[in-house]
Short mmCIF file of C-alpha atoms and ligand atoms in Angstrom, two decimals:
data_model
loop_
_atom_site.label_atom_id
_atom_site.label_comp_id
_atom_site.label_asym_id
_atom_site.label_seq_id
_atom_site.Cartn_x
_atom_site.Cartn_y
_atom_site.Cartn_z
CA MET A 1 -6.61 -33.59 -29.96
CA GLN A 2 -9.09 -31.17 -29.98
CA ASN A 3 -8.15 -27.85 -30.83
CA GLN A 4 -9.11 -24.96 -28.49
CA GLU A 5 -11.94 -24.16 -30.61
CA GLN A 6 -13.67 -27.28 -30.68
CA LEU A 7 -13.07 -27.89 -27.04
CA GLU A 8 -15.09 -24.26 -26.99
CA ALA A 9 -17.50 -25.09 -28.88
CA GLN A 10 -18.41 -28.52 -27.12
CA PHE A 11 -18.09 -26.25 -23.84
CA GLN A 12 -20.94 -23.94 -25.06
CA ALA A 13 -23.15 -27.15 -26.17
CA LYS A 14 -23.02 -28.52 -22.92
CA ILE A 15 -24.19 -25.18 -21.52
CA ASP A 16 -26.72 -24.66 -24.16
CA ALA A 17 -28.10 -28.17 -23.35
CA GLY A 18 -28.52 -27.49 -19.71
CA ILE A 19 -25.66 -29.59 -18.38
CA LYS A 20 -23.41 -28.37 -15.76
CA ILE A 21 -19.89 -28.09 -15.65
CA GLU A 22 -18.50 -29.86 -12.78
CA PRO A 23 -14.42 -29.44 -11.77
CA LYS A 24 -12.99 -31.76 -13.51
CA ASP A 25 -14.56 -30.90 -17.11
CA TRP A 26 -12.45 -28.99 -19.27
CA MET A 27 -13.79 -24.90 -19.41
CA PRO A 28 -12.84 -22.19 -21.23
CA LYS A 29 -9.80 -20.17 -19.06
CA GLU A 30 -12.13 -16.89 -18.90
CA TYR A 31 -15.09 -19.11 -17.59
CA ARG A 32 -13.34 -20.26 -14.69
CA LYS A 33 -11.60 -16.89 -14.01
CA THR A 34 -15.09 -15.40 -13.92
CA LEU A 35 -16.45 -17.76 -11.69
CA ILE A 36 -13.51 -17.39 -9.17
CA ARG A 37 -13.76 -13.89 -8.91
CA GLN A 38 -17.92 -13.88 -8.69
CA ILE A 39 -17.97 -16.60 -6.60
CA SER A 40 -15.60 -15.11 -4.05
CA GLN A 41 -16.83 -11.62 -4.15
CA HIS A 42 -20.05 -13.36 -3.09
CA ALA A 43 -18.17 -15.68 -0.43
CA HIS A 44 -16.48 -12.23 0.75
CA SER A 45 -20.22 -10.22 0.97
CA GLU A 46 -21.29 -13.26 3.36
CA ILE A 47 -18.37 -12.75 5.68
CA VAL A 48 -18.18 -8.88 5.79
CA GLY A 49 -22.17 -8.96 5.83
CA MET A 50 -21.92 -10.50 9.26
CA LEU A 51 -20.91 -7.25 10.40
CA PRO A 52 -23.13 -4.78 10.23
CA GLU A 53 -26.12 -7.10 12.04
CA GLY A 54 -23.20 -8.28 14.44
CA ASN A 55 -22.89 -4.58 15.97
CA TRP A 56 -26.77 -5.06 17.15
CA VAL A 57 -26.30 -8.51 18.96
CA THR A 58 -25.64 -7.35 22.22
CA ARG A 59 -28.86 -4.63 22.14
CA ALA A 60 -31.23 -6.93 20.91
CA PRO A 61 -34.61 -5.54 22.56
CA SER A 62 -35.18 -9.22 23.50
CA LEU A 63 -34.04 -12.31 24.06
CA ARG A 64 -36.19 -13.90 21.37
CA ARG A 65 -34.54 -11.25 18.83
CA LYS A 66 -31.25 -11.72 20.02
CA ALA A 67 -31.39 -15.61 19.48
CA VAL A 68 -32.93 -14.89 15.62
CA LEU A 69 -30.23 -12.28 14.89
CA MET A 70 -27.52 -14.62 16.12
CA ALA A 71 -28.85 -18.03 14.19
CA LYS A 72 -28.83 -15.23 11.01
CA ILE A 73 -25.16 -13.87 11.33
CA GLN A 74 -24.39 -17.51 11.96
CA ASP A 75 -25.97 -18.74 8.66
CA GLU A 76 -24.17 -15.76 7.14
CA GLY A 77 -20.96 -17.18 8.10
CA GLY A 78 -22.00 -20.11 6.96
CA HIS A 79 -22.79 -19.40 3.48
CA GLY A 80 -19.53 -17.35 3.23
CA LEU A 81 -17.50 -21.07 3.79
CA TYR A 82 -19.64 -23.23 1.32
CA LEU A 83 -18.81 -20.36 -0.99
CA TYR A 84 -14.99 -20.42 -0.60
CA SER A 85 -14.77 -24.03 -0.48
CA ALA A 86 -17.48 -23.77 -4.08
CA ALA A 87 -14.32 -21.43 -5.04
CA GLU A 88 -11.61 -23.83 -4.10
CA THR A 89 -13.01 -26.34 -6.60
CA LEU A 90 -11.67 -23.92 -9.48
CA ASP A 91 -8.00 -24.55 -8.16
CA ILE A 92 -7.31 -21.37 -6.10
CA ASP A 93 -6.41 -21.45 -2.85
CA ARG A 94 -8.63 -20.03 0.15
CA ASP A 95 -5.82 -18.01 1.66
CA SER A 96 -5.17 -16.14 -1.50
CA LEU A 97 -8.85 -15.03 -2.23
CA ILE A 98 -8.69 -13.94 1.89
CA GLN A 99 -5.78 -11.94 0.87
CA ASP A 100 -7.33 -10.63 -1.89
CA LEU A 101 -10.20 -9.54 0.40
CA HIS A 102 -7.91 -8.17 3.23
CA SER A 103 -5.70 -5.81 0.77
CA GLY A 104 -8.87 -3.93 -0.54
CA LYS A 105 -7.51 -6.38 -3.96
CA ALA A 106 -11.36 -8.29 -4.34
CA LYS A 107 -14.24 -6.41 -4.12
CA TYR A 108 -17.63 -7.17 -1.34
CA SER A 109 -21.19 -6.12 -1.75
CA SER A 110 -21.21 -2.44 -2.07
CA ILE A 111 -23.93 -2.65 0.48
CA PHE A 112 -22.07 -3.47 3.97
CA ASN A 113 -20.59 -0.53 3.69
CA TYR A 114 -23.34 1.68 5.18
CA PRO A 115 -23.70 1.77 8.65
CA SER A 116 -26.59 0.13 10.79
CA ILE A 117 -27.28 2.70 13.55
CA THR A 118 -30.74 1.61 14.88
CA TRP A 119 -32.26 -1.15 15.84
CA ALA A 120 -34.81 -0.92 12.46
CA ASP A 121 -31.59 -1.22 10.46
CA MET A 122 -32.03 -5.01 11.41
CA GLY A 123 -35.61 -5.36 9.86
CA ALA A 124 -34.51 -3.55 7.12
CA ILE A 125 -31.74 -5.27 6.50
CA GLY A 126 -33.10 -8.71 6.61
CA TRP A 127 -36.04 -7.12 4.55
CA LEU A 128 -34.32 -4.99 2.03
CA VAL A 129 -30.65 -6.51 1.87
CA ASP A 130 -31.42 -10.65 2.15
CA GLY A 131 -34.41 -9.76 -0.23
CA ALA A 132 -32.18 -8.54 -2.97
CA ALA A 133 -29.65 -11.18 -2.33
CA ILE A 134 -33.03 -13.43 -2.74
CA MET A 135 -33.80 -12.15 -6.01
CA ASN A 136 -30.10 -12.55 -7.70
CA GLN A 137 -29.85 -16.11 -5.76
CA VAL A 138 -32.07 -18.10 -7.06
CA MET A 139 -31.35 -17.54 -10.35
CA LEU A 140 -27.98 -18.67 -9.05
CA CYS A 141 -29.10 -22.01 -8.31
CA GLN A 142 -29.86 -22.43 -11.74
CA THR A 143 -26.12 -21.01 -12.57
CA SER A 144 -24.12 -23.69 -14.99
CA TYR A 145 -21.36 -24.48 -12.27
CA GLY A 146 -22.28 -27.42 -10.28
CA PRO A 147 -20.38 -26.91 -6.77
CA TYR A 148 -21.55 -22.72 -7.27
CA ALA A 149 -25.73 -23.89 -7.95
CA ARG A 150 -25.36 -26.87 -5.45
CA ALA A 151 -24.59 -23.83 -2.68
CA MET A 152 -26.99 -21.94 -3.89
CA VAL A 153 -29.89 -24.00 -2.73
CA ARG A 154 -29.48 -24.23 0.81
CA ILE A 155 -27.69 -20.60 1.03
CA CYS A 156 -31.38 -19.74 -0.87
CA LYS A 157 -33.58 -21.52 2.14
CA GLU A 158 -32.09 -19.54 4.48
CA GLU A 159 -32.08 -16.32 2.96
CA SER A 160 -35.30 -16.12 2.17
CA PHE A 161 -35.70 -17.22 6.27
CA HIS A 162 -33.98 -14.19 6.71
CA GLN A 163 -36.33 -12.24 4.51
CA ARG A 164 -38.94 -13.13 6.40
CA GLN A 165 -37.55 -12.42 10.09
CA GLY A 166 -36.69 -8.70 8.85
CA TYR A 167 -39.96 -7.93 7.11
CA GLU A 168 -41.72 -8.97 10.25
CA ILE A 169 -39.33 -6.43 12.53
CA MET A 170 -40.68 -4.08 10.54
CA LEU A 171 -44.16 -4.98 10.80
CA THR A 172 -44.12 -4.72 13.98
CA LEU A 173 -42.10 -1.41 14.32
CA ALA A 174 -45.02 -0.03 11.99
CA LYS A 175 -47.30 -1.21 14.30
CA GLY A 176 -45.78 0.31 17.38
CA SER A 177 -45.65 3.76 19.03
CA PRO A 178 -45.20 7.11 16.56
CA ALA A 179 -41.46 6.51 17.43
CA GLN A 180 -40.68 3.39 16.42
CA LYS A 181 -42.79 3.70 13.07
CA ARG A 182 -41.22 6.60 12.43
CA MET A 183 -37.87 4.64 13.24
CA ALA A 184 -38.97 1.97 10.69
CA GLN A 185 -39.26 4.40 8.20
CA ASP A 186 -36.19 6.10 8.79
CA ALA A 187 -34.35 2.77 7.69
CA LEU A 188 -36.12 2.50 4.94
CA ASN A 189 -34.81 5.69 3.74
CA ARG A 190 -31.59 5.12 4.68
CA TRP A 191 -31.57 1.43 2.69
CA TRP A 192 -33.65 1.74 0.38
CA TRP A 193 -31.08 2.62 -2.81
CA PRO A 194 -28.18 1.16 -1.27
CA SER A 195 -30.38 -2.21 -1.85
CA LEU A 196 -31.20 -1.41 -5.40
CA MET A 197 -26.93 -0.90 -6.06
CA MET A 198 -27.22 -4.29 -4.43
CA PHE A 199 -27.81 -5.94 -8.19
CA GLY A 200 -24.78 -3.85 -9.79
CA PRO A 201 -24.27 -1.33 -12.32
CA LYS A 202 -26.74 -0.67 -14.91
CA ASP A 203 -26.88 -3.25 -18.13
CA THR A 204 -25.40 -1.19 -20.37
CA ASP A 205 -22.44 -0.32 -17.83
CA SER A 206 -22.15 -3.86 -16.91
CA THR A 207 -18.83 -5.34 -18.23
CA HIS A 208 -19.46 -8.79 -17.37
CA SER A 209 -22.97 -9.59 -17.88
CA GLU A 210 -23.00 -10.28 -21.82
CA THR A 211 -20.27 -13.00 -21.17
CA SER A 212 -21.79 -14.54 -18.15
CA ILE A 213 -25.54 -14.45 -19.21
CA LYS A 214 -24.23 -16.30 -22.38
CA TRP A 215 -21.91 -19.31 -20.30
CA LYS A 216 -25.07 -19.22 -18.08
CA ILE A 217 -23.63 -18.43 -15.45
CA LYS A 218 -26.28 -15.49 -14.94
CA ARG A 219 -29.64 -15.92 -15.83
CA MET A 220 -30.72 -12.52 -15.99
CA SER A 221 -29.19 -9.02 -16.28
CA ASN A 222 -28.73 -6.76 -13.36
CA ASP A 223 -31.47 -4.31 -14.58
CA GLU A 224 -33.84 -7.16 -15.02
CA LEU A 225 -33.17 -8.35 -11.35
CA ARG A 226 -33.58 -5.40 -9.89
CA GLN A 227 -37.17 -4.65 -11.52
CA ARG A 228 -38.36 -7.89 -9.97
CA PHE A 229 -36.93 -6.97 -6.90
CA VAL A 230 -38.51 -3.22 -6.87
CA ASP A 231 -42.02 -4.53 -8.03
CA ALA A 232 -42.26 -7.45 -5.47
CA THR A 233 -40.97 -4.89 -2.52
CA VAL A 234 -43.36 -1.73 -3.16
CA PRO A 235 -46.55 -3.85 -2.40
CA GLN A 236 -45.01 -5.31 0.87
CA ALA A 237 -44.33 -1.67 1.98
CA THR A 238 -47.27 -0.38 1.23
CA LEU A 239 -49.00 -2.74 3.70
CA ILE A 240 -47.12 -2.12 6.64
CA GLY A 241 -47.88 1.33 5.99
CA LEU A 242 -44.13 2.66 4.84
CA LYS A 243 -43.32 5.10 1.71
CA ILE A 244 -40.83 3.95 -0.60
CA PRO A 245 -38.40 7.45 -0.47
CA ASP A 246 -38.41 7.88 -4.69
CA ASP A 247 -40.99 10.08 -5.94
CA LYS A 248 -40.62 9.05 -9.40
CA LEU A 249 -41.97 5.52 -8.18
CA ASN A 250 -45.40 4.56 -10.29
CA TRP A 251 -47.27 1.50 -11.80
CA ASN A 252 -46.52 1.93 -15.07
CA PRO A 253 -49.75 -0.47 -16.75
CA GLU A 254 -47.82 -0.47 -20.15
CA ARG A 255 -44.95 -2.33 -18.93
CA GLY A 256 -46.83 -3.71 -16.32
CA HIS A 257 -43.84 -2.77 -13.95
CA TYR A 258 -43.10 -0.19 -11.45
CA ASP A 259 -41.58 2.90 -12.81
CA TYR A 260 -38.69 4.26 -10.35
CA GLY A 261 -35.96 7.39 -9.93
CA GLU A 262 -32.64 7.27 -11.07
CA ILE A 263 -29.91 5.71 -8.42
CA ASN A 264 -27.00 7.80 -7.67
CA TRP A 265 -24.59 5.72 -9.84
CA THR A 266 -21.69 8.52 -8.38
CA GLU A 267 -22.26 7.21 -5.03
CA PHE A 268 -22.30 3.59 -6.16
CA TRP A 269 -18.84 3.39 -7.35
CA GLU A 270 -17.27 5.49 -5.02
CA VAL A 271 -18.11 2.86 -2.41
CA VAL A 272 -17.49 0.09 -4.80
CA LYS A 273 -13.75 1.73 -4.75
CA GLY A 274 -13.42 1.99 -1.22
CA ASN A 275 -14.73 5.37 -0.31
CA GLY A 276 -18.19 4.24 1.03
CA PRO A 277 -19.07 5.42 4.80
CA CYS A 278 -18.07 2.18 6.44
CA ASN A 279 -15.52 0.58 3.59
CA LYS A 280 -12.36 1.38 6.30
CA GLU A 281 -14.09 0.04 9.31
CA ARG A 282 -15.27 -3.24 7.81
CA LEU A 283 -11.70 -4.15 6.45
CA ALA A 284 -9.91 -3.64 9.80
CA GLN A 285 -12.41 -5.54 11.49
CA ARG A 286 -12.29 -8.42 9.46
CA VAL A 287 -8.57 -8.26 9.27
CA LYS A 288 -8.78 -8.02 13.06
CA ALA A 289 -11.00 -11.00 13.31
CA TYR A 290 -8.57 -13.22 11.02
CA GLU A 291 -5.27 -12.15 12.63
CA GLU A 292 -7.09 -12.99 15.88
CA GLY A 293 -8.08 -16.43 14.88
CA VAL A 294 -4.86 -17.67 14.00
CA TRP A 295 -4.79 -20.11 17.14
CA VAL A 296 -7.92 -21.55 16.27
CA ARG A 297 -6.66 -22.32 12.63
CA GLU A 298 -3.44 -23.58 13.85
CA ALA A 299 -5.15 -26.03 16.34
CA ALA A 300 -6.91 -27.25 13.70
CA LEU A 301 -4.11 -27.85 11.36
CA ALA A 302 -2.08 -29.48 14.17
CA TYR A 303 -5.18 -31.43 15.27
CA ALA A 304 -5.51 -32.85 11.40
CA GLU A 305 -1.61 -33.39 11.25
CA LYS A 306 -0.92 -35.36 14.64
CA LYS A 307 -4.07 -37.54 13.19
CA ARG A 308 -2.42 -38.18 10.28
CA THR A 309 0.80 -39.10 11.86
CA LYS A 310 -1.16 -41.45 14.48
CA SER A 311 1.37 -40.41 17.21
CA PRO A 312 0.41 -41.13 20.70
CA ILE A 313 -0.68 -37.39 21.62
CA SER A 314 -3.24 -37.30 18.77
CA GLU A 315 -4.71 -40.65 20.71
CA VAL A 316 -4.58 -38.88 23.96
CA LEU A 317 -6.44 -35.71 21.96
CA VAL A 318 -8.82 -38.26 20.58
N1 LIG B 401 -20.90 -4.03 -4.84
O1 LIG B 401 -20.43 -6.30 -14.90
P1 LIG B 401 -20.91 -6.01 -13.69
C1 LIG B 401 -25.81 -11.05 0.64
C2 LIG B 401 -18.35 -5.26 -9.63
S1 LIG B 401 -24.74 -11.67 -0.68
C3 LIG B 401 -19.77 -3.65 -5.29
O2 LIG B 401 -22.40 -6.20 -13.91
P2 LIG B 401 -20.93 -9.08 -12.57
C4 LIG B 401 -26.41 -11.87 1.88
C5 LIG B 401 -18.50 -6.26 -10.00
O3 LIG B 401 -18.39 -7.33 -9.43
C6 LIG B 401 -24.29 -10.06 -1.83
N2 LIG B 401 -19.47 -3.99 -6.30
O4 LIG B 401 -20.62 -7.63 -12.76
C7 LIG B 401 -26.62 -11.50 2.88
C8 LIG B 401 -17.77 -6.33 -11.60
O5 LIG B 401 -16.33 -6.20 -10.74
P3 LIG B 401 -15.00 -6.11 -11.25
C9 LIG B 401 -23.76 -10.40 -2.76
C10 LIG B 401 -19.90 -4.63 -7.40
O6 LIG B 401 -20.62 -10.00 -11.69
C11 LIG B 401 -27.49 -10.51 3.40
C12 LIG B 401 -17.86 -4.65 -11.97
O7 LIG B 401 -18.68 -4.16 -10.92
N3 LIG B 401 -24.41 -11.02 -3.92
O8 LIG B 401 -26.46 -10.24 0.40
C13 LIG B 401 -21.72 -4.47 -6.95
O9 LIG B 401 -21.58 -9.47 -13.40
C14 LIG B 401 -27.59 -10.15 4.17
C15 LIG B 401 -18.81 -4.45 -12.84
O10 LIG B 401 -20.27 -5.15 -12.39
C16 LIG B 401 -23.25 -11.52 -4.69
O11 LIG B 401 -22.58 -11.70 -4.59
C17 LIG B 401 -21.81 -4.27 -6.04
N4 LIG B 401 -23.41 -4.68 -5.57
O12 LIG B 401 -22.52 -8.54 -11.81
C18 LIG B 401 -25.44 -10.90 3.83
C19 LIG B 401 -24.18 -12.44 -5.32
N5 LIG B 401 -22.26 -4.69 -7.95
O13 LIG B 401 -14.78 -7.44 -12.51
C20 LIG B 401 -25.15 -10.67 4.93
C21 LIG B 401 -23.52 -12.81 -6.70
C22 LIG B 401 -21.16 -5.24 -9.41
O14 LIG B 401 -14.79 -4.80 -12.27
C23 LIG B 401 -26.18 -10.13 5.61
N6 LIG B 401 -22.95 -12.13 -7.76
N7 LIG B 401 -19.93 -4.92 -8.53
O15 LIG B 401 -13.80 -6.16 -10.66
C24 LIG B 401 -23.53 -11.77 -8.37
O16 LIG B 401 -24.56 -11.54 -9.10
C25 LIG B 401 -23.04 -10.57 -9.80
O17 LIG B 401 -21.57 -10.31 -9.40
C26 LIG B 401 -23.62 -9.11 -9.36
C27 LIG B 401 -23.03 -8.22 -10.32
C28 LIG B 401 -25.33 -9.09 -9.99
C29 LIG B 401 -23.34 -8.93 -7.87
#
């Protein structure tokens, strides 16, 4: 019989050797807890993240834009489902995760608490929000927990298409009339800083990074990923003639990176605590959708039960 220390040493050796941890493997309680927290927050973000874009489906400027937007939003819903399934492999019930979201106990990404007020916001969300999401999620394809890593591979492929469609909306607007270009610039102005906040608190204030990096749940720190995002996105803005709303933004040849201004951390923590511009509205919409969808869940469960018991009515239904 192995003691706790031996089990932990073997676990860390596996992580260090790049061997994936699978659901039935031994894992420290804290590893399981961290994964449940991160994966479920991630799943909630995907599901709540459908709402700001859902706001524009009926007002998309053409049939093509509408079809693309609907496909993107459905992808986000799918990502949420893969991630809830990945979380369930850690012995947690999906209903309890959803209850934690609805009660405000569980977090989801701060970015989805900002309003989408013009069509250009659909461009900015795809370009910046999906762009930031991919920067973070490509690293998660290599995360140490097998089911999470595998879910991330497909998610990243889809996010990559989302980022391009958003950039293409911005490009079209930036090349359009002066009013359209102003709309694109205004969307960039409003979404830039919240997008930088998506990467989480700065490294010195991050509670989980050190352990998560040791366990290879995270492969890079919040600030490293944020810097990568800034470095990749600034030339994209320049290319389409838009200006990043940061007077301190400057290429630093010694560091080989852009320097950028200070993020408003007070705003970030307020949004995380539930006091952002749309927190209450987003949660109310999620709860309403869940309550109105009860008949779908009941019908699915009844169908499964009928199939299991093979009653005559289930044969009729099949
Ligand atoms: N918002 O110690 P750290 C998407 C919390 S998906 C709210 O640094 P960690 C797709 C954090 O949870 C976007 N809370 O935490 C899409 C922790 O909470 P605790 C979501 C935040 O976990 C696109 C506390 O602060 N992506 O966009 C935020 O090591 C378009 C201390 O922070 C993921 O979830 C935040 N921004 O690093 C959908 C990716 N940042 O423990 C629709 C997976 C931090 O006190 C449309 N997650 N917190 O309760 C991760 O990579 C990590 O969890 C981080 C945070 C990097 C987000």
